Coordinates of C-alpha atoms in Angstrom, one line a residue:
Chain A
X117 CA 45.1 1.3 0.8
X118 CA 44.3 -1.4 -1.7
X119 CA 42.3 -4.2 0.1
X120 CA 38.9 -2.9 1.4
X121 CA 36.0 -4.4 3.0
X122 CA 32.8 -3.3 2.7
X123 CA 30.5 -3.7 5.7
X124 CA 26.8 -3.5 4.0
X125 CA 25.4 -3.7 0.7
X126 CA 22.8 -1.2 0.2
X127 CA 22.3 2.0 -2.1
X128 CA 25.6 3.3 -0.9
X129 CA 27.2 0.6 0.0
X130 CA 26.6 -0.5 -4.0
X131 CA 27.4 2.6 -5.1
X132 CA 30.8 3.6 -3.6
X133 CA 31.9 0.0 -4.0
X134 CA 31.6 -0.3 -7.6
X135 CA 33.1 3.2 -7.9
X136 CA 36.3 2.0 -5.9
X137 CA 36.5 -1.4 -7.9
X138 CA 36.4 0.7 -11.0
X139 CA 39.5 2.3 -10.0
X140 CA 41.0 -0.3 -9.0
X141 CA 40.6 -0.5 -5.1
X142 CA 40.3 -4.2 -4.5
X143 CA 36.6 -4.9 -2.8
X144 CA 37.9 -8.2 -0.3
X145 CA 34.8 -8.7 0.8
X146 CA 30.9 -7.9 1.4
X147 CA 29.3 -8.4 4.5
X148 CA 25.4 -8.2 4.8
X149 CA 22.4 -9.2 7.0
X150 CA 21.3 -11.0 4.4
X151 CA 22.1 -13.5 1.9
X152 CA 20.5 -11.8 -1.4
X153 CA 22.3 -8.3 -0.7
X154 CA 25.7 -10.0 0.3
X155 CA 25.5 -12.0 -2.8
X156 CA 24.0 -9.8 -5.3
X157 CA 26.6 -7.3 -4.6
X158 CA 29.8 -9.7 -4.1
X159 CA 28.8 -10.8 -7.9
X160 CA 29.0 -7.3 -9.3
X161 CA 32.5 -7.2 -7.8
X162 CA 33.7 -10.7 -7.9
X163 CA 34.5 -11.1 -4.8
X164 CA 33.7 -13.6 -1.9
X165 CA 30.9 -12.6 0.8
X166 CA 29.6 -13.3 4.1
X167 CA 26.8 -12.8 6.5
X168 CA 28.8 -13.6 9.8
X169 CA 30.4 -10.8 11.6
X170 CA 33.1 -13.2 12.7
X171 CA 33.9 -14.4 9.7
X172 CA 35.2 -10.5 8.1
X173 CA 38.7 -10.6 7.1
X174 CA 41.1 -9.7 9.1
X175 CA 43.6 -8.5 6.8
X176 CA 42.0 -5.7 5.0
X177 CA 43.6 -1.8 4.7
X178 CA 40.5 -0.6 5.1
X179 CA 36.8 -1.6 7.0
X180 CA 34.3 0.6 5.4
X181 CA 30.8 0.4 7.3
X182 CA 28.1 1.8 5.4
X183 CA 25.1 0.2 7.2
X184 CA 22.2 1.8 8.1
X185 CA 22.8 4.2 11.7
X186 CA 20.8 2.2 13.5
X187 CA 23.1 -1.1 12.6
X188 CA 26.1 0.2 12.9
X189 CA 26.3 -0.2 16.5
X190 CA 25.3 -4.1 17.0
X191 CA 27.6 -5.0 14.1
X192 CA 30.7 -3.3 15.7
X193 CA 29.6 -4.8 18.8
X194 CA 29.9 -8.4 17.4
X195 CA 33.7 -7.6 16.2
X196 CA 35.3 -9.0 18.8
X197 CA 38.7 -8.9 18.0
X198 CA 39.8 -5.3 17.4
X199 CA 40.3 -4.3 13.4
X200 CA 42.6 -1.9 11.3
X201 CA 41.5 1.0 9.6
X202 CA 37.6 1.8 9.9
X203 CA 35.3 4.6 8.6
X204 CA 31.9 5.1 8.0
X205 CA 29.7 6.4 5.8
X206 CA 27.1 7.8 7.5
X207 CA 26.2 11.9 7.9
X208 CA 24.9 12.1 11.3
X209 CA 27.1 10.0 13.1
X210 CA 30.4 11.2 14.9
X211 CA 33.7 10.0 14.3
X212 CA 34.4 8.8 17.8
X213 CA 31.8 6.3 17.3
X214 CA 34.3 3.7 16.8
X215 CA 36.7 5.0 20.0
X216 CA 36.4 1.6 21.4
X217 CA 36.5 -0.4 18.5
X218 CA 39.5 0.4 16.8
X219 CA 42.6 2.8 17.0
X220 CA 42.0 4.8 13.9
X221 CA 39.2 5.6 12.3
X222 CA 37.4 8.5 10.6
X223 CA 34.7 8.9 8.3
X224 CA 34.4 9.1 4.5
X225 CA 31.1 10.4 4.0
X226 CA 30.2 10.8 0.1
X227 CA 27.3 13.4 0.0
X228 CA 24.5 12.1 -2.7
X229 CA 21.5 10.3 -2.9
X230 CA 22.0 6.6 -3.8
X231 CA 19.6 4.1 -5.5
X232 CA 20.7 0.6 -6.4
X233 CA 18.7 1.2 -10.2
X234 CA 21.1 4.2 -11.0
X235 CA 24.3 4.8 -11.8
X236 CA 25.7 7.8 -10.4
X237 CA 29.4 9.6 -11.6
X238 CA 31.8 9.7 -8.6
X239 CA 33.9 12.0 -10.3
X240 CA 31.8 15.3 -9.1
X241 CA 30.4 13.9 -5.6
X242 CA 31.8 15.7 -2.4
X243 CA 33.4 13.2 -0.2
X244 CA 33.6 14.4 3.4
X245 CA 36.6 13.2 5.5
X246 CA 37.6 12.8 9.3
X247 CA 40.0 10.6 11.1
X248 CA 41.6 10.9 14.5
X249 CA 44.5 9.6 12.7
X250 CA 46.8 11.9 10.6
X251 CA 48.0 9.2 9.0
X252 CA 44.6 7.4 8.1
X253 CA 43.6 10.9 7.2
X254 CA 46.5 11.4 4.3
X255 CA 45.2 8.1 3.4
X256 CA 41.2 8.4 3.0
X257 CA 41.9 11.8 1.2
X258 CA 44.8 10.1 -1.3
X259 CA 41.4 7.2 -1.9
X260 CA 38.5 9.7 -2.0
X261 CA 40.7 11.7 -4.6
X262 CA 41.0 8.5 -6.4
X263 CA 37.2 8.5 -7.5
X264 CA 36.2 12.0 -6.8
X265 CA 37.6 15.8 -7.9
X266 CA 35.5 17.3 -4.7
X267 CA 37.5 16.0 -1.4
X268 CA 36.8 18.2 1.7
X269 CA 37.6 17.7 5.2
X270 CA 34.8 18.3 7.2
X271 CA 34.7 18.0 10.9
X272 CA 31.7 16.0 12.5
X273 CA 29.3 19.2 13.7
X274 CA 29.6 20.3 9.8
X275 CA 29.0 17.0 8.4
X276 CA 26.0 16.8 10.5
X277 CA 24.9 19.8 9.2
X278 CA 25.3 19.3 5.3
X279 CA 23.6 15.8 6.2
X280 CA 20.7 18.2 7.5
X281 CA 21.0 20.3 4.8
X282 CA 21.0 17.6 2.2
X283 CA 17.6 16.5 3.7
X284 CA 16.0 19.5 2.8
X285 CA 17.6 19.7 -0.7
X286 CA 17.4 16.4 -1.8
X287 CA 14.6 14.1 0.2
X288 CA 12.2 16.9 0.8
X289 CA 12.5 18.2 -2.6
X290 CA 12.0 14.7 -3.8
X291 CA 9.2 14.7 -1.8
X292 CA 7.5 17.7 -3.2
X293 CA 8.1 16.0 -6.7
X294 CA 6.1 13.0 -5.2
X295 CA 3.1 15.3 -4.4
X296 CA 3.5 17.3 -8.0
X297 CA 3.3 13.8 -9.4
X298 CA 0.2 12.8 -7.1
X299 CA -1.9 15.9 -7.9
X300 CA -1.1 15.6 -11.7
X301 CA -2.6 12.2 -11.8
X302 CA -6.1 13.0 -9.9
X303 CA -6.8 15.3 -13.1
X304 CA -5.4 13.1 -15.5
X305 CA -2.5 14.7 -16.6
X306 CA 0.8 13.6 -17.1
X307 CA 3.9 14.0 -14.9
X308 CA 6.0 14.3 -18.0
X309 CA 5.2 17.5 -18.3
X310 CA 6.7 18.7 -14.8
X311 CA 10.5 16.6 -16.1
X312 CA 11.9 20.3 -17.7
X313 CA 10.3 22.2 -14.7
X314 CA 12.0 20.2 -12.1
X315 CA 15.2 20.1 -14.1
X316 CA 15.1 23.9 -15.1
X317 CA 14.6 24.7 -11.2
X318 CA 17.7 22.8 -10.4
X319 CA 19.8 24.3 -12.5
X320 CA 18.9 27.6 -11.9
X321 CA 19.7 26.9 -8.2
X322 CA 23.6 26.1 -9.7
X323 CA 23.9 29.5 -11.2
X324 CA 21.7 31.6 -9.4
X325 CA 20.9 32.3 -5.6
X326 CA 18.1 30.2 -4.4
X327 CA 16.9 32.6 -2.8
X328 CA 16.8 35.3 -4.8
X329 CA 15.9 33.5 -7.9
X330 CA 12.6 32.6 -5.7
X331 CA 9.3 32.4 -8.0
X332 CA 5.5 31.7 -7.5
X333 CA 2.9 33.0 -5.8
X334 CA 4.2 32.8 -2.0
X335 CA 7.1 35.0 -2.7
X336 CA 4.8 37.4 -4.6
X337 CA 2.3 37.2 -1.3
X338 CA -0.6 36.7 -4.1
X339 CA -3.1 36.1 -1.3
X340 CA -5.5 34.6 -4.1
X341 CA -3.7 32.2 -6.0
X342 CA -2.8 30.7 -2.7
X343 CA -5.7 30.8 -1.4
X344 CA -7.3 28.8 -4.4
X345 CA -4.9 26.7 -4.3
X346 CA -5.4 25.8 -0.9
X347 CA -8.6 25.4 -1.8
X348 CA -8.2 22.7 -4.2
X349 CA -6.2 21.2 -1.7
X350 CA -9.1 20.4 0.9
X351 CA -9.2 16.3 0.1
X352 CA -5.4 16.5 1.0
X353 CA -5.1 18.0 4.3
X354 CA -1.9 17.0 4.4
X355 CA -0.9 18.9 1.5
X356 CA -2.8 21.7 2.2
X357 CA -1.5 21.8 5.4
X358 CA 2.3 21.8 4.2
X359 CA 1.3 24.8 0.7
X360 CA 0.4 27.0 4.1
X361 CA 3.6 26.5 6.2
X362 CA 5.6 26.0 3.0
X363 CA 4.4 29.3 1.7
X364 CA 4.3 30.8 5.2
X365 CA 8.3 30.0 5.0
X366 CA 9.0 31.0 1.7
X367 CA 7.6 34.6 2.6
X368 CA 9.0 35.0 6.0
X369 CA 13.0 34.5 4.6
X370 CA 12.0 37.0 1.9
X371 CA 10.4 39.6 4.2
X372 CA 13.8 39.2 6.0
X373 CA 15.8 39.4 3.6
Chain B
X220 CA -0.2 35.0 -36.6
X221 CA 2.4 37.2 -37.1
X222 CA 2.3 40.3 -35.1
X223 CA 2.0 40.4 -31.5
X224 CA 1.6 43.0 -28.5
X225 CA 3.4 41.4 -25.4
X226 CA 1.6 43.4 -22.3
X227 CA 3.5 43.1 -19.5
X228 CA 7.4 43.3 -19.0
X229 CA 8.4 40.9 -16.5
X230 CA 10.1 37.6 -16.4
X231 CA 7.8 35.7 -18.6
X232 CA 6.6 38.3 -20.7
X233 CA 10.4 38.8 -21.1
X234 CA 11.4 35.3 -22.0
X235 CA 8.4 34.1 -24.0
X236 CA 8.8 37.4 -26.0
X237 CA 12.2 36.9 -26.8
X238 CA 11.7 33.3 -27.9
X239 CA 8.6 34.9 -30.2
X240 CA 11.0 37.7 -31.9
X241 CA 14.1 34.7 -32.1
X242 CA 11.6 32.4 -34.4
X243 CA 10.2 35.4 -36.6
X244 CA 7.2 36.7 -35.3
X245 CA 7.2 40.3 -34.8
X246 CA 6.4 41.6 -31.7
X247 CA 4.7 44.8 -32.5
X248 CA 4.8 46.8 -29.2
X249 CA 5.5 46.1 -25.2
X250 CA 3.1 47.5 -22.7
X251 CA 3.9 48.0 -18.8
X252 CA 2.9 49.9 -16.3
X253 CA 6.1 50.8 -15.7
X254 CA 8.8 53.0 -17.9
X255 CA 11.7 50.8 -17.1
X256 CA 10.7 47.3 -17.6
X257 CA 9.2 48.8 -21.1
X258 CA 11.9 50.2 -22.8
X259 CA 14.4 47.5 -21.6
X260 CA 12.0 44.8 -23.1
X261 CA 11.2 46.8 -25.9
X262 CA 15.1 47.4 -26.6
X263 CA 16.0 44.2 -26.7
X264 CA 12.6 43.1 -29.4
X265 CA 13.7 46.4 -31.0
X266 CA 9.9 47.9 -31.2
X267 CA 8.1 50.4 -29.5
X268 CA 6.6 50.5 -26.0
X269 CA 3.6 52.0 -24.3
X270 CA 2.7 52.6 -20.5
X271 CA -1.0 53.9 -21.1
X272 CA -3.1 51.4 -21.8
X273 CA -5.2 53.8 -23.9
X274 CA -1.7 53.6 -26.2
X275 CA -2.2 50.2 -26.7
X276 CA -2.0 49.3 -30.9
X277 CA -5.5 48.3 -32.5
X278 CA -4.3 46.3 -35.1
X279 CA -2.5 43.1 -33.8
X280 CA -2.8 39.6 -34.6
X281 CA -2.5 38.3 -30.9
X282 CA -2.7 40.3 -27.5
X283 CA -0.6 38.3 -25.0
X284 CA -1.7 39.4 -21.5
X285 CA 1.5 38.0 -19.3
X286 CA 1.0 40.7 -16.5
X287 CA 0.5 38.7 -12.4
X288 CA -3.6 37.8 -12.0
X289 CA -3.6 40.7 -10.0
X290 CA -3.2 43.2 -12.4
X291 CA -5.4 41.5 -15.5
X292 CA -8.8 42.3 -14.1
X293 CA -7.5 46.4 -14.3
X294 CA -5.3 46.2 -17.5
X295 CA -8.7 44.9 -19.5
X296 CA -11.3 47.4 -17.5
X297 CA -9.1 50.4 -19.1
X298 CA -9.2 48.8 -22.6
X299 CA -12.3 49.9 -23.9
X300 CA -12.6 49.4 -27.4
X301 CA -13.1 45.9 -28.3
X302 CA -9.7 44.3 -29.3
X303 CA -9.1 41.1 -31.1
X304 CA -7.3 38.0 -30.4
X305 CA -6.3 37.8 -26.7
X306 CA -4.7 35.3 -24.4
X307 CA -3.1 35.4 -21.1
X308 CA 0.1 33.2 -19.7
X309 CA -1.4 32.2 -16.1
X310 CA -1.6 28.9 -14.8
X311 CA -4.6 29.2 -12.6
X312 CA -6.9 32.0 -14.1
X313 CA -10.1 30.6 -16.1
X314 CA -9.9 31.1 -20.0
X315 CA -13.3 33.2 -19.2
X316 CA -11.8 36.1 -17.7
X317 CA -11.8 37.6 -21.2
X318 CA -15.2 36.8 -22.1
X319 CA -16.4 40.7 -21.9
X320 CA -13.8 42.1 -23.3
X321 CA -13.0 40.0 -26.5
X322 CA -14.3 37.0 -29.0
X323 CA -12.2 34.7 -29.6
X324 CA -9.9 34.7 -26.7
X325 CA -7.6 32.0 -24.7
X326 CA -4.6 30.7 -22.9
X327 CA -1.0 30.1 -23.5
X328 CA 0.8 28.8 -20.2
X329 CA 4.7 28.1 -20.6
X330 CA 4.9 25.6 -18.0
X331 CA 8.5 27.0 -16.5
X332 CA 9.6 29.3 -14.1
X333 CA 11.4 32.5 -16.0
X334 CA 13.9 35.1 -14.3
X335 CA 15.3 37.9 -16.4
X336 CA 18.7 37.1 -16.0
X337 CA 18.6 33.3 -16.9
X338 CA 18.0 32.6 -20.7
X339 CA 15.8 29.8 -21.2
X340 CA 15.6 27.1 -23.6
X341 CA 12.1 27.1 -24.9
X342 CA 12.1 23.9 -27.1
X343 CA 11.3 21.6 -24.5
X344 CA 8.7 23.8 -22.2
X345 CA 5.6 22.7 -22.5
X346 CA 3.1 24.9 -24.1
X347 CA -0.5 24.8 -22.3
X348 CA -3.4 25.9 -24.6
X349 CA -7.1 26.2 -24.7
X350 CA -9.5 28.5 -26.4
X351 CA -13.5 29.3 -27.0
X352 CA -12.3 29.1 -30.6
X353 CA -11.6 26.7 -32.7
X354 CA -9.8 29.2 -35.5
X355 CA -7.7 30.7 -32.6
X356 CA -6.7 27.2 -30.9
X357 CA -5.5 25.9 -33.9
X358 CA -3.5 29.6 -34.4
X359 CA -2.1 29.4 -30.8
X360 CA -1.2 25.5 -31.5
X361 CA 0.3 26.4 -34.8
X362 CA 2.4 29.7 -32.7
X363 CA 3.5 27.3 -29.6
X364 CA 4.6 25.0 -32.2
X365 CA 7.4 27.6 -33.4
X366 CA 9.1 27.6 -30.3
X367 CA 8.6 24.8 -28.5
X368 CA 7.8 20.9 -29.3
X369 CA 5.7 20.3 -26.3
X370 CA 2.5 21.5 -27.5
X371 CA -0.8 20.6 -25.1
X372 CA -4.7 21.3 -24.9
X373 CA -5.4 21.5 -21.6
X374 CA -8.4 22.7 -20.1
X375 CA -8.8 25.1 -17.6
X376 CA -9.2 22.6 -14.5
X377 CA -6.6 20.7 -15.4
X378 CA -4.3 23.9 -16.0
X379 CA -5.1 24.9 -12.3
X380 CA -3.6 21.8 -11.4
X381 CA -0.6 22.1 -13.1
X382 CA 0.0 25.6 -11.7
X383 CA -0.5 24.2 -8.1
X384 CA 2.1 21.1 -8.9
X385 CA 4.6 23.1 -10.3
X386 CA 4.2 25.5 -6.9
X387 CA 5.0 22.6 -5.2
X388 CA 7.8 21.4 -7.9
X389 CA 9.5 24.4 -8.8
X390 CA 8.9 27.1 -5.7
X391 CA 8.6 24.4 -2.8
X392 CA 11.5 23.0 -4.0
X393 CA 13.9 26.0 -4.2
X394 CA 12.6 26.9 -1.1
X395 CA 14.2 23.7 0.1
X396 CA 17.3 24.8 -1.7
X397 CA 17.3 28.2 0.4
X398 CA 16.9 26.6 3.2
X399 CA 19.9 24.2 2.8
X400 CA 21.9 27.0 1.7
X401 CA 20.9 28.8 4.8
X402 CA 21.9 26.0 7.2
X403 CA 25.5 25.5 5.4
X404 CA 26.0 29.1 6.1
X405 CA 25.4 28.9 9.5
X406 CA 28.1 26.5 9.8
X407 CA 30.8 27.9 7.5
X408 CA 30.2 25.2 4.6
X409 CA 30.5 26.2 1.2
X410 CA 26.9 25.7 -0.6
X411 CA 28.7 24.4 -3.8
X412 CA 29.0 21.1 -1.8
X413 CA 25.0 21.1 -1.9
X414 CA 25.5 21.5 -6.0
X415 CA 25.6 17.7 -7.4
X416 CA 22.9 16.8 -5.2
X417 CA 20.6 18.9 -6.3
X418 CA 21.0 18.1 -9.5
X419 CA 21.0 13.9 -9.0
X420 CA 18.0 14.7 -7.0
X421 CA 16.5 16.5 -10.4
X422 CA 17.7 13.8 -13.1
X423 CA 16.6 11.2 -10.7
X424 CA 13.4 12.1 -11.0
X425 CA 13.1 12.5 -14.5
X426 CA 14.2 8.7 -14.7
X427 CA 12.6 7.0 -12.1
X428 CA 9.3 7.6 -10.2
X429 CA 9.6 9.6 -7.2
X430 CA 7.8 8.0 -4.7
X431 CA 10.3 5.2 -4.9
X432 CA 13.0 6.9 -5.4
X433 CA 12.6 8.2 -2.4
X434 CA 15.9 7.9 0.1
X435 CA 16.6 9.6 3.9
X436 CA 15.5 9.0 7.4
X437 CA 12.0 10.1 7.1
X438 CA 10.9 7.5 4.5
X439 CA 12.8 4.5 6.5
X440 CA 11.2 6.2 9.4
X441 CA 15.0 6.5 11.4
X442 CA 13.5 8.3 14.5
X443 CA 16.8 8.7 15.7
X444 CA 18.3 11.1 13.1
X445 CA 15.2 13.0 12.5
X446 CA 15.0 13.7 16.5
X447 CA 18.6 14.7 16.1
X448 CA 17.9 17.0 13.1
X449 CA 15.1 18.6 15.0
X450 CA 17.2 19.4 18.1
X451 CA 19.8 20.8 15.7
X452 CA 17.4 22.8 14.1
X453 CA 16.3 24.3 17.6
X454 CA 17.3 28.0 16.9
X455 CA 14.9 27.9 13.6
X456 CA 11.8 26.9 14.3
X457 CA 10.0 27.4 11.4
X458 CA 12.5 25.2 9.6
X459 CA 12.3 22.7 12.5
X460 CA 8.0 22.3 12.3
X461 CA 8.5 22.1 8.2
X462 CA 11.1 19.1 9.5
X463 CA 9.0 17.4 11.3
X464 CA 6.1 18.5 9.0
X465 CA 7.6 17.4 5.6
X466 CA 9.2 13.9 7.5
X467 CA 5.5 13.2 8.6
X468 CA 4.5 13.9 5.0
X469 CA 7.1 11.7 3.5
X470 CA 5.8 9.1 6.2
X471 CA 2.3 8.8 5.3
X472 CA 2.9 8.9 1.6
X473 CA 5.2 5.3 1.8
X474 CA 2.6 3.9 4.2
X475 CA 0.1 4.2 1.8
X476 CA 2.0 3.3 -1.0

């Protein structure tokens, strides 16, 4: 599995490609939407790209599609000719996606949150496999192995869970660093000063339980700290609104516990 | 400033004592209401403890009130002889709630959240103070400055603030951790898989601003997956209104970027 083409060329899509060129997997070719992606990423790996479905090569080992859900089906439905090997990398999506598309195919699903700016290390990122194939299978597990320690196979009901899951740990907790960030800067104060409480409180969550490591005032049910808060909250009903069912949450899963 | 009473035996009082005793300042005597929590902090500062207030030693340099807001108010009403020096650790109590019971009197908020069994780094915490004195700010400045390097006058508005972002930061956010945890479990998937994540999701954030950072279906609005999530989260619904809650949240916040 040496020759791979990579269908897209966004946060993951950079990501895992420059991982796999970096260990030698040979990146044939990018295809994007658009010019600037296809081209911008095609430089980082030397390698030629296009923008026409009909003009991906034919000869590849391996077709990875990580475009957007909601692309992947009007892409594979411009590939007329049937192709080899072909996975995505997306966490909600099933395998059988690709039934009538090709004759095997899986999925090689590489749990983490991807931005074009940063750099991640492969070497500790889950990769989730699935293939109808057995052989394909021995083969995305021998090439997941190749960048990452952590290769799991992971049937398409868990996958969609941990994609869930992931959700909840990474975008919604990103989230709440968004709002930390927003209320710091209405009084003037700044958000560098949250950086060792949001790294503290993730790795605590490595060594301890999450949920019995819980702190703050929901889990304590101190009525009036919350209730202040709240409070402060009223030019932010959206905020206020989510400290109540946040909180509300918090104390129900400790109550029982 | 060289000998302090700690009152109160929990996780901060615990931690900051602990970094006081490590850097040479003598912790003169524990208080708690309890037995337990008294002589296990008090063994480990080697000094004595006390469970009546009335016990309480007269002739400190610094009284450190780290018991929960709930229980200041009745710690101070049993102290009736005028003591000196006093400060409490909370983030959103007014400096003023010692102004009866002492002269020169203040805050000193680590800006971290403390268990007992997790050993924290206190170098890099930043230290939140404010007094009604300028002789005791400049002591408290000079004391934070022994353990940590992130020293900070802040008032008490602004502290209030903090407290509510770091609720958000450090407690919504493991919350979001439990409940990813939770959802793995339900599906026979090992929560280390969650691990890495987490922590990107952390470092991220210390590197680049949140609100762009942002990644998932809520913030490129995917209506698809988040419907799918929902359904899939049919059999919680508390977890499935914070879904749909958080996603709306996420939403608004890009719209108005």
């Amino acid at each position: 599995m040496q020759k791979v083409v990579m269908i897209g060329a966004g946060n993951l899509a950079t990501q895992l490609s420059l991982a796999l060129h970096e260990h030698g997997i040979e990146i044939l070719q990018v295809y994007s939407k658009t010019v600037e992606s296809a081209k911008a990423l095609a430089g980082k790996l030397d390698c030629s790209f296009t923008i026409s479905v009909k003009k991906i090569e034919k000869n590849a080992d391996l077709y990875v599609f990580a475009v957007s859900d909601k692309a992947l089906p009007s892409v594979l439905d411009e590939i007329l000719v049937p192709i080899g090997n072909v996975v995505h990398t997306a966490g909600s999506l099933p395998a059988d996606i690709f039934e009538n598309y090709a004759e095997n195919y899986g999925v090689f699903y590489p749990l983490q949150t991807f931005s074009k700016e940063r750099k991640v290390e492969f070497s500790n990122i889950p990769i989730c496999i699935e293939s109808n194939s057995m052989k394909l299978r021995t083969d995305l597990i021998e090439l997941a192995g190749q960048i990452s320690k952590s290769v799991h196979l992971i049937n398409s009901e868990q996958r969609k869970q941990l994609h869930l899951a992931a959700v909840f740990t990474c975008n919604f907790t990103n989230h709440m660093y968004s709002i930390g960030q927003k209320l710091l800067a209405e009084k003037d104060v700044d958000y560098e000063l949250l950086k060792p409480l949001i790294l503290e409180t993730a790795q605590k969550a490595l060594q301890l339980d999450p949920v019995s490591a819980q702190t703050g005032p929901a889990v304590r049910f101190d009525e009036e700290i919350m209730n202040s808060h709240e409070k402060a909250l009223k030019h932010s009903p959206v905020f206020q609104k989510l400290y109540r069912f946040v909180s509300e949450s918090i104390y129900k899963m400790h109550k029982g516990k």
